[in-house]
């Protein structure tokens, strides 16, 4: 399978690296297009093909990823259309806030009236370590194309096919959510330092605790409330800590932050 990635910034670069790390494709079958010579040099050293020419990048690819800032999507899509093979390629747009109607309008159809198999996709930055939670909205796609695109993202974490109406919520919980999880790690580590941990020790301690929590929660039938109860001895320290966090607005802050992410 041949892959083209147009736009190799934080997310585009992570997708290109993730596909190769996962063994989904060979580096030699990935073509990366970007305006930055330094970015392209890095991918060239990894064995990928590189170019500044988006049209050249997408020719011959089985799957085309466009991963640019939302305000650049229309310009980039219209600029590379001449290189697309609408009958055989799959087109994946990774950019928040783009609607199916917009993508369909910008892509249009080829001279024979064929619409390209297309998708709107939102991963998160953990795709770089093959642990993304990725959401996929088919725009114009048959089941074989849905299965192919989902299969690609499943090699780099977990993916879910959703209706476009859920994309904003999905972005808040899983894409923005990476930053929120990191903020908890940062603040918990700061608390550990205040209680005597060396700063170099505090982050690994919190991270391993998070890994343990995730391990417990990924067991079949696991429930967060039940797992919390197991730790909370009546009258014990965990209950006191949770009570203090709740009085400081922990639950409200989390939910309000998530809701603010979709406004």
PDB file of C-alpha atoms in Angstrom:
ATOM      1  CA  UNK A   1       0.000   0.000   0.000  1.00  0.00           C
ATOM      2  CA  UNK A   2       1.260   3.464  -0.882  1.00  0.00           C
ATOM      3  CA  UNK A   3       0.525   6.435   1.362  1.00  0.00           C
ATOM      4  CA  UNK A   4       0.742  10.179   0.735  1.00  0.00           C
ATOM      5  CA  UNK A   5       0.786  12.627   3.652  1.00  0.00           C
ATOM      6  CA  UNK A   6       0.305  16.260   2.698  1.00  0.00           C
ATOM      7  CA  UNK A   7       1.288  18.416   5.653  1.00  0.00           C
ATOM      8  CA  UNK A   8       3.788  16.879   8.084  1.00  0.00           C
ATOM      9  CA  UNK A   9       3.447  19.120  11.128  1.00  0.00           C
ATOM     10  CA  UNK A  10       2.722  17.720  14.589  1.00  0.00           C
ATOM     11  CA  UNK A  11      -0.235  15.563  13.536  1.00  0.00           C
ATOM     12  CA  UNK A  12       0.678  14.807   9.924  1.00  0.00           C
ATOM     13  CA  UNK A  13       4.187  13.863  10.930  1.00  0.00           C
ATOM     14  CA  UNK A  14       2.849  11.675  13.738  1.00  0.00           C
ATOM     15  CA  UNK A  15       0.566   9.831  11.300  1.00  0.00           C
ATOM     16  CA  UNK A  16       3.402   9.205   8.851  1.00  0.00           C
ATOM     17  CA  UNK A  17       5.722   7.980  11.602  1.00  0.00           C
ATOM     18  CA  UNK A  18       2.948   5.909  13.205  1.00  0.00           C
ATOM     19  CA  UNK A  19       2.128   4.030  10.016  1.00  0.00           C
ATOM     20  CA  UNK A  20       5.764   3.072   9.592  1.00  0.00           C
ATOM     21  CA  UNK A  21       6.267   2.204  13.280  1.00  0.00           C
ATOM     22  CA  UNK A  22       3.204  -0.025  13.198  1.00  0.00           C
ATOM     23  CA  UNK A  23       4.608  -1.883  10.209  1.00  0.00           C
ATOM     24  CA  UNK A  24       1.475  -1.016   8.242  1.00  0.00           C
ATOM     25  CA  UNK A  25       3.569   0.268   5.356  1.00  0.00           C
ATOM     26  CA  UNK A  26       7.226   0.471   4.496  1.00  0.00           C
ATOM     27  CA  UNK A  27       8.893   3.858   4.780  1.00  0.00           C
ATOM     28  CA  UNK A  28       9.695   3.586   1.076  1.00  0.00           C
ATOM     29  CA  UNK A  29       5.954   3.483   0.329  1.00  0.00           C
ATOM     30  CA  UNK A  30       5.237   6.743   2.169  1.00  0.00           C
ATOM     31  CA  UNK A  31       5.504  10.103   0.414  1.00  0.00           C
ATOM     32  CA  UNK A  32       5.510  13.212   2.583  1.00  0.00           C
ATOM     33  CA  UNK A  33       4.848  16.699   1.246  1.00  0.00           C
ATOM     34  CA  UNK A  34       5.547  19.790   3.315  1.00  0.00           C
ATOM     35  CA  UNK A  35       6.758  23.353   2.907  1.00  0.00           C
ATOM     36  CA  UNK A  36       9.553  22.883   5.455  1.00  0.00           C
ATOM     37  CA  UNK A  37      12.848  21.584   4.153  1.00  0.00           C
ATOM     38  CA  UNK A  38      13.880  20.608   7.688  1.00  0.00           C
ATOM     39  CA  UNK A  39      10.735  18.502   8.120  1.00  0.00           C
ATOM     40  CA  UNK A  40      11.285  16.771   4.793  1.00  0.00           C
ATOM     41  CA  UNK A  41      14.907  16.090   5.643  1.00  0.00           C
ATOM     42  CA  UNK A  42      13.822  14.234   8.766  1.00  0.00           C
ATOM     43  CA  UNK A  43      11.480  11.995   6.789  1.00  0.00           C
ATOM     44  CA  UNK A  44      14.036  11.466   4.060  1.00  0.00           C
ATOM     45  CA  UNK A  45      16.439  10.164   6.693  1.00  0.00           C
ATOM     46  CA  UNK A  46      13.729   7.697   7.765  1.00  0.00           C
ATOM     47  CA  UNK A  47      13.555   6.338   4.224  1.00  0.00           C
ATOM     48  CA  UNK A  48      10.363   8.100   3.123  1.00  0.00           C
ATOM     49  CA  UNK A  49       9.928   9.884  -0.188  1.00  0.00           C
ATOM     50  CA  UNK A  50       9.673  13.652   0.169  1.00  0.00           C
ATOM     51  CA  UNK A  51       8.572  16.571  -1.968  1.00  0.00           C
ATOM     52  CA  UNK A  52       7.341  20.155  -1.822  1.00  0.00           C
ATOM     53  CA  UNK A  53       4.858  19.388  -4.617  1.00  0.00           C
ATOM     54  CA  UNK A  54       1.459  18.255  -3.298  1.00  0.00           C
ATOM     55  CA  UNK A  55       0.219  17.156  -6.725  1.00  0.00           C
ATOM     56  CA  UNK A  56       3.279  14.964  -7.250  1.00  0.00           C
ATOM     57  CA  UNK A  57       2.926  13.553  -3.731  1.00  0.00           C
ATOM     58  CA  UNK A  58      -0.597  12.217  -4.194  1.00  0.00           C
ATOM     59  CA  UNK A  59      -0.088  10.594  -7.592  1.00  0.00           C
ATOM     60  CA  UNK A  60       0.010   6.820  -7.285  1.00  0.00           C
ATOM     61  CA  UNK A  61      -0.996   6.747  -3.599  1.00  0.00           C
ATOM     62  CA  UNK A  62      -3.682   4.360  -2.388  1.00  0.00           C
ATOM     63  CA  UNK A  63      -4.589   6.610   0.538  1.00  0.00           C
ATOM     64  CA  UNK A  64      -4.060  10.369   0.630  1.00  0.00           C
ATOM     65  CA  UNK A  65      -3.912  12.157   3.985  1.00  0.00           C
ATOM     66  CA  UNK A  66      -4.307  15.940   4.045  1.00  0.00           C
ATOM     67  CA  UNK A  67      -3.237  17.159   7.470  1.00  0.00           C
ATOM     68  CA  UNK A  68      -3.118  20.950   7.540  1.00  0.00           C
ATOM     69  CA  UNK A  69      -4.634  23.761   9.593  1.00  0.00           C
ATOM     70  CA  UNK A  70      -8.408  24.075   9.070  1.00  0.00           C
ATOM     71  CA  UNK A  71      -8.130  27.438   7.311  1.00  0.00           C
ATOM     72  CA  UNK A  72      -5.743  25.920   4.754  1.00  0.00           C
ATOM     73  CA  UNK A  73      -7.774  22.829   3.878  1.00  0.00           C
ATOM     74  CA  UNK A  74      -9.798  24.365   1.027  1.00  0.00           C
ATOM     75  CA  UNK A  75      -6.727  25.848  -0.664  1.00  0.00           C
ATOM     76  CA  UNK A  76      -4.703  22.641  -0.304  1.00  0.00           C
ATOM     77  CA  UNK A  77      -7.515  20.345  -1.463  1.00  0.00           C
ATOM     78  CA  UNK A  78      -8.277  22.427  -4.533  1.00  0.00           C
ATOM     79  CA  UNK A  79      -4.583  22.708  -5.327  1.00  0.00           C
ATOM     80  CA  UNK A  80      -3.916  18.963  -5.401  1.00  0.00           C
ATOM     81  CA  UNK A  81      -7.148  17.761  -7.056  1.00  0.00           C
ATOM     82  CA  UNK A  82      -5.475  17.424 -10.439  1.00  0.00           C
ATOM     83  CA  UNK A  83      -3.219  14.694  -9.040  1.00  0.00           C
ATOM     84  CA  UNK A  84      -6.025  12.565  -7.577  1.00  0.00           C
ATOM     85  CA  UNK A  85      -7.436   9.400  -9.105  1.00  0.00           C
ATOM     86  CA  UNK A  86     -11.058   9.606  -7.964  1.00  0.00           C
ATOM     87  CA  UNK A  87     -11.859   6.049  -9.035  1.00  0.00           C
ATOM     88  CA  UNK A  88      -9.168   4.293  -7.010  1.00  0.00           C
ATOM     89  CA  UNK A  89      -7.903   6.477  -4.155  1.00  0.00           C
ATOM     90  CA  UNK A  90      -9.142   7.136  -0.637  1.00  0.00           C
ATOM     91  CA  UNK A  91      -8.935  10.694   0.681  1.00  0.00           C
ATOM     92  CA  UNK A  92      -8.576  11.404   4.406  1.00  0.00           C
ATOM     93  CA  UNK A  93      -8.881  14.957   5.737  1.00  0.00           C
ATOM     94  CA  UNK A  94      -7.494  15.490   9.235  1.00  0.00           C
ATOM     95  CA  UNK A  95      -8.594  18.933  10.412  1.00  0.00           C
ATOM     96  CA  UNK A  96     -11.029  20.055  13.076  1.00  0.00           C
ATOM     97  CA  UNK A  97     -14.165  21.961  12.103  1.00  0.00           C
ATOM     98  CA  UNK A  98     -14.379  20.893   8.453  1.00  0.00           C
ATOM     99  CA  UNK A  99     -17.869  19.680   7.534  1.00  0.00           C
ATOM    100  CA  UNK A 100     -18.766  16.828   5.165  1.00  0.00           C
ATOM    101  CA  UNK A 101     -20.520  19.354   2.930  1.00  0.00           C
ATOM    102  CA  UNK A 102     -17.400  21.506   2.683  1.00  0.00           C
ATOM    103  CA  UNK A 103     -15.123  18.585   1.886  1.00  0.00           C
ATOM    104  CA  UNK A 104     -17.549  17.265  -0.742  1.00  0.00           C
ATOM    105  CA  UNK A 105     -17.785  20.693  -2.359  1.00  0.00           C
ATOM    106  CA  UNK A 106     -14.017  21.212  -2.449  1.00  0.00           C
ATOM    107  CA  UNK A 107     -13.291  17.751  -3.820  1.00  0.00           C
ATOM    108  CA  UNK A 108     -16.191  17.665  -6.274  1.00  0.00           C
ATOM    109  CA  UNK A 109     -16.141  14.888  -8.884  1.00  0.00           C
ATOM    110  CA  UNK A 110     -13.824  13.921 -11.701  1.00  0.00           C
ATOM    111  CA  UNK A 111     -14.594  14.331 -15.399  1.00  0.00           C
ATOM    112  CA  UNK A 112     -16.637  11.103 -15.370  1.00  0.00           C
ATOM    113  CA  UNK A 113     -18.739  12.307 -12.430  1.00  0.00           C
ATOM    114  CA  UNK A 114     -17.045   9.999  -9.921  1.00  0.00           C
ATOM    115  CA  UNK A 115     -16.740  11.202  -6.298  1.00  0.00           C
ATOM    116  CA  UNK A 116     -13.622  10.122  -4.436  1.00  0.00           C
ATOM    117  CA  UNK A 117     -13.946   7.887  -1.353  1.00  0.00           C
ATOM    118  CA  UNK A 118     -13.447  10.480   1.397  1.00  0.00           C
ATOM    119  CA  UNK A 119     -13.313  10.771   5.172  1.00  0.00           C
ATOM    120  CA  UNK A 120     -13.045  13.317   7.965  1.00  0.00           C
ATOM    121  CA  UNK A 121     -10.764  12.019  10.713  1.00  0.00           C
ATOM    122  CA  UNK A 122      -9.665  13.291  14.126  1.00  0.00           C
ATOM    123  CA  UNK A 123      -6.851  11.350  15.863  1.00  0.00           C
ATOM    124  CA  UNK A 124      -4.875  12.584  18.842  1.00  0.00           C
ATOM    125  CA  UNK A 125      -1.148  13.090  19.222  1.00  0.00           C
ATOM    126  CA  UNK A 126      -0.690   9.683  20.880  1.00  0.00           C
ATOM    127  CA  UNK A 127      -0.810   8.292  17.351  1.00  0.00           C
ATOM    128  CA  UNK A 128       2.953   8.919  17.385  1.00  0.00           C
ATOM    129  CA  UNK A 129       3.289   6.095  19.959  1.00  0.00           C
ATOM    130  CA  UNK A 130       0.530   3.933  18.411  1.00  0.00           C
ATOM    131  CA  UNK A 131      -1.981   4.796  21.157  1.00  0.00           C
ATOM    132  CA  UNK A 132      -4.376   7.239  19.492  1.00  0.00           C
ATOM    133  CA  UNK A 133      -8.118   7.344  19.995  1.00  0.00           C
ATOM    134  CA  UNK A 134      -9.191   8.196  16.456  1.00  0.00           C
ATOM    135  CA  UNK A 135     -12.654   9.136  15.188  1.00  0.00           C
ATOM    136  CA  UNK A 136     -13.665   8.572  11.572  1.00  0.00           C
ATOM    137  CA  UNK A 137     -16.622  10.072   9.721  1.00  0.00           C
ATOM    138  CA  UNK A 138     -17.169   8.705   6.219  1.00  0.00           C
ATOM    139  CA  UNK A 139     -18.170  11.493   3.820  1.00  0.00           C
ATOM    140  CA  UNK A 140     -18.486   9.480   0.628  1.00  0.00           C
ATOM    141  CA  UNK A 141     -17.336   5.908   1.154  1.00  0.00           C
ATOM    142  CA  UNK A 142     -18.336   2.309   0.609  1.00  0.00           C
ATOM    143  CA  UNK A 143     -17.862  -0.327   3.298  1.00  0.00           C
ATOM    144  CA  UNK A 144     -14.618  -1.616   1.818  1.00  0.00           C
ATOM    145  CA  UNK A 145     -13.094   1.864   2.044  1.00  0.00           C
ATOM    146  CA  UNK A 146     -14.397   2.353   5.593  1.00  0.00           C
ATOM    147  CA  UNK A 147     -12.827  -0.959   6.607  1.00  0.00           C
ATOM    148  CA  UNK A 148      -9.528  -0.033   4.963  1.00  0.00           C
ATOM    149  CA  UNK A 149      -9.247   3.400   6.595  1.00  0.00           C
ATOM    150  CA  UNK A 150     -10.383   2.131   9.991  1.00  0.00           C
ATOM    151  CA  UNK A 151      -7.883  -0.696   9.715  1.00  0.00           C
ATOM    152  CA  UNK A 152      -5.064   1.773   9.166  1.00  0.00           C
ATOM    153  CA  UNK A 153      -5.932   3.757  12.268  1.00  0.00           C
ATOM    154  CA  UNK A 154      -6.503   0.627  14.354  1.00  0.00           C
ATOM    155  CA  UNK A 155      -2.820  -0.208  13.860  1.00  0.00           C
ATOM    156  CA  UNK A 156      -2.014   3.098  15.601  1.00  0.00           C
ATOM    157  CA  UNK A 157      -4.320   2.743  18.599  1.00  0.00           C
ATOM    158  CA  UNK A 158      -8.104   2.439  18.586  1.00  0.00           C
ATOM    159  CA  UNK A 159     -10.595   3.959  16.187  1.00  0.00           C
ATOM    160  CA  UNK A 160     -14.340   4.507  16.038  1.00  0.00           C
ATOM    161  CA  UNK A 161     -16.599   5.293  13.090  1.00  0.00           C
ATOM    162  CA  UNK A 162     -19.085   7.989  14.119  1.00  0.00           C
ATOM    163  CA  UNK A 163     -21.681  10.310  12.667  1.00  0.00           C
ATOM    164  CA  UNK A 164     -20.408  13.807  11.981  1.00  0.00           C
ATOM    165  CA  UNK A 165     -22.755  15.219  14.635  1.00  0.00           C
ATOM    166  CA  UNK A 166     -20.621  13.540  17.310  1.00  0.00           C
ATOM    167  CA  UNK A 167     -17.287  14.791  15.985  1.00  0.00           C
ATOM    168  CA  UNK A 168     -17.128  17.918  18.173  1.00  0.00           C
ATOM    169  CA  UNK A 169     -17.742  15.898  21.345  1.00  0.00           C
ATOM    170  CA  UNK A 170     -15.241  13.269  20.225  1.00  0.00           C
ATOM    171  CA  UNK A 171     -12.629  15.953  19.616  1.00  0.00           C
ATOM    172  CA  UNK A 172     -13.168  17.425  23.084  1.00  0.00           C
ATOM    173  CA  UNK A 173     -13.001  14.110  24.943  1.00  0.00           C
ATOM    174  CA  UNK A 174     -10.164  12.414  23.054  1.00  0.00           C
ATOM    175  CA  UNK A 175      -8.187  14.977  21.062  1.00  0.00           C
ATOM    176  CA  UNK A 176      -8.292  17.943  23.417  1.00  0.00           C
ATOM    177  CA  UNK A 177      -8.462  15.299  26.140  1.00  0.00           C
ATOM    178  CA  UNK A 178      -4.787  14.448  25.667  1.00  0.00           C
ATOM    179  CA  UNK A 179      -3.902  17.937  26.916  1.00  0.00           C
ATOM    180  CA  UNK A 180      -6.309  17.598  29.842  1.00  0.00           C
ATOM    181  CA  UNK A 181      -4.780  14.262  30.846  1.00  0.00           C
ATOM    182  CA  UNK A 182      -1.305  15.784  30.592  1.00  0.00           C
ATOM    183  CA  UNK A 183      -2.442  18.663  32.803  1.00  0.00           C
ATOM    184  CA  UNK A 184      -3.510  16.198  35.490  1.00  0.00           C
ATOM    185  CA  UNK A 185      -0.112  14.473  35.270  1.00  0.00           C
ATOM    186  CA  UNK A 186       1.661  17.830  35.540  1.00  0.00           C
ATOM    187  CA  UNK A 187      -0.384  19.033  38.511  1.00  0.00           C
ATOM    188  CA  UNK A 188      -0.263  15.684  40.335  1.00  0.00           C
ATOM    189  CA  UNK A 189       3.515  15.694  39.932  1.00  0.00           C
ATOM    190  CA  UNK A 190       3.671  19.228  41.323  1.00  0.00           C
ATOM    191  CA  UNK A 191       1.665  18.041  44.302  1.00  0.00           C
ATOM    192  CA  UNK A 192       4.097  15.176  44.759  1.00  0.00           C
ATOM    193  CA  UNK A 193       7.005  17.613  44.782  1.00  0.00           C
ATOM    194  CA  UNK A 194       5.276  19.716  47.437  1.00  0.00           C
ATOM    195  CA  UNK A 195       5.032  16.557  49.562  1.00  0.00           C
ATOM    196  CA  UNK A 196       8.702  15.689  49.195  1.00  0.00           C
ATOM    197  CA  UNK A 197       9.272  13.829  45.915  1.00  0.00           C
ATOM    198  CA  UNK A 198      12.235  14.835  43.821  1.00  0.00           C
ATOM    199  CA  UNK A 199      10.972  16.552  40.644  1.00  0.00           C
ATOM    200  CA  UNK A 200      12.736  13.919  38.499  1.00  0.00           C
ATOM    201  CA  UNK A 201      10.801  11.185  40.325  1.00  0.00           C
ATOM    202  CA  UNK A 202       7.374  12.772  40.512  1.00  0.00           C
ATOM    203  CA  UNK A 203       6.328  12.554  36.843  1.00  0.00           C
ATOM    204  CA  UNK A 204       7.295   8.854  36.433  1.00  0.00           C
ATOM    205  CA  UNK A 205       5.416   8.044  39.646  1.00  0.00           C
ATOM    206  CA  UNK A 206       2.258   9.727  38.374  1.00  0.00           C
ATOM    207  CA  UNK A 207       2.620   8.213  34.914  1.00  0.00           C
ATOM    208  CA  UNK A 208       2.942   4.674  36.279  1.00  0.00           C
ATOM    209  CA  UNK A 209      -0.105   5.293  38.444  1.00  0.00           C
ATOM    210  CA  UNK A 210      -2.016   6.351  35.323  1.00  0.00           C
ATOM    211  CA  UNK A 211      -0.794   3.251  33.470  1.00  0.00           C
ATOM    212  CA  UNK A 212      -2.079   1.141  36.352  1.00  0.00           C
ATOM    213  CA  UNK A 213      -5.457   2.873  36.306  1.00  0.00           C
ATOM    214  CA  UNK A 214      -5.738   2.320  32.547  1.00  0.00           C
ATOM    215  CA  UNK A 215      -4.793  -1.323  32.970  1.00  0.00           C
ATOM    216  CA  UNK A 216      -7.556  -1.807  35.528  1.00  0.00           C
ATOM    217  CA  UNK A 217     -10.096  -0.001  33.352  1.00  0.00           C
ATOM    218  CA  UNK A 218      -9.332  -1.928  30.179  1.00  0.00           C
ATOM    219  CA  UNK A 219     -10.309  -5.252  31.749  1.00  0.00           C
ATOM    220  CA  UNK A 220     -13.611  -6.652  30.555  1.00  0.00           C
ATOM    221  CA  UNK A 221     -16.521  -5.352  32.600  1.00  0.00           C
ATOM    222  CA  UNK A 222     -14.430  -2.764  34.477  1.00  0.00           C
ATOM    223  CA  UNK A 223     -16.311   0.185  35.958  1.00  0.00           C
ATOM    224  CA  UNK A 224     -14.617   3.365  37.220  1.00  0.00           C
ATOM    225  CA  UNK A 225     -16.959   3.814  40.175  1.00  0.00           C
ATOM    226  CA  UNK A 226     -16.311   0.241  41.315  1.00  0.00           C
ATOM    227  CA  UNK A 227     -12.544   0.664  40.993  1.00  0.00           C
ATOM    228  CA  UNK A 228     -12.676   3.876  43.039  1.00  0.00           C
ATOM    229  CA  UNK A 229     -14.662   2.132  45.782  1.00  0.00           C
ATOM    230  CA  UNK A 230     -11.974  -0.565  46.052  1.00  0.00           C
ATOM    231  CA  UNK A 231      -9.426   2.100  47.001  1.00  0.00           C
ATOM    232  CA  UNK A 232     -11.661   4.017  49.389  1.00  0.00           C
ATOM    233  CA  UNK A 233     -11.450   2.577  52.905  1.00  0.00           C
ATOM    234  CA  UNK A 234     -14.316   4.075  54.986  1.00  0.00           C
ATOM    235  CA  UNK A 235     -12.955   7.162  56.718  1.00  0.00           C
ATOM    236  CA  UNK A 236      -9.631   6.689  54.950  1.00  0.00           C
ATOM    237  CA  UNK A 237      -7.185   8.956  53.172  1.00  0.00           C
ATOM    238  CA  UNK A 238      -8.496   8.407  49.625  1.00  0.00           C
ATOM    239  CA  UNK A 239     -12.002   9.489  50.610  1.00  0.00           C
ATOM    240  CA  UNK A 240     -10.592  12.589  52.273  1.00  0.00           C
ATOM    241  CA  UNK A 241      -8.606  13.410  49.144  1.00  0.00           C
ATOM    242  CA  UNK A 242     -11.574  12.876  46.822  1.00  0.00           C
ATOM    243  CA  UNK A 243     -13.800  14.992  49.078  1.00  0.00           C
ATOM    244  CA  UNK A 244     -11.286  17.846  49.008  1.00  0.00           C
ATOM    245  CA  UNK A 245     -10.949  17.615  45.207  1.00  0.00           C
ATOM    246  CA  UNK A 246     -14.729  17.631  44.781  1.00  0.00           C
ATOM    247  CA  UNK A 247     -15.148  20.630  47.068  1.00  0.00           C
ATOM    248  CA  UNK A 248     -12.527  22.406  44.949  1.00  0.00           C
ATOM    249  CA  UNK A 249     -14.677  21.730  41.883  1.00  0.00           C
ATOM    250  CA  UNK A 250     -12.869  18.779  40.283  1.00  0.00           C
ATOM    251  CA  UNK A 251     -15.853  17.167  38.530  1.00  0.00           C
ATOM    252  CA  UNK A 252     -17.344  20.501  37.540  1.00  0.00           C
ATOM    253  CA  UNK A 253     -14.021  21.727  36.159  1.00  0.00           C
ATOM    254  CA  UNK A 254     -13.556  18.605  34.018  1.00  0.00           C
ATOM    255  CA  UNK A 255     -17.073  18.683  32.553  1.00  0.00           C
ATOM    256  CA  UNK A 256     -17.030  22.446  32.016  1.00  0.00           C
ATOM    257  CA  UNK A 257     -13.645  22.194  30.307  1.00  0.00           C
ATOM    258  CA  UNK A 258     -14.898  19.495  27.949  1.00  0.00           C
ATOM    259  CA  UNK A 259     -18.044  21.458  27.102  1.00  0.00           C
ATOM    260  CA  UNK A 260     -16.005  24.601  26.488  1.00  0.00           C
ATOM    261  CA  UNK A 261     -13.966  22.639  23.937  1.00  0.00           C
ATOM    262  CA  UNK A 262     -16.978  22.257  21.647  1.00  0.00           C
ATOM    263  CA  UNK A 263     -18.103  25.902  21.679  1.00  0.00           C
TER     264      UNK A 263
END
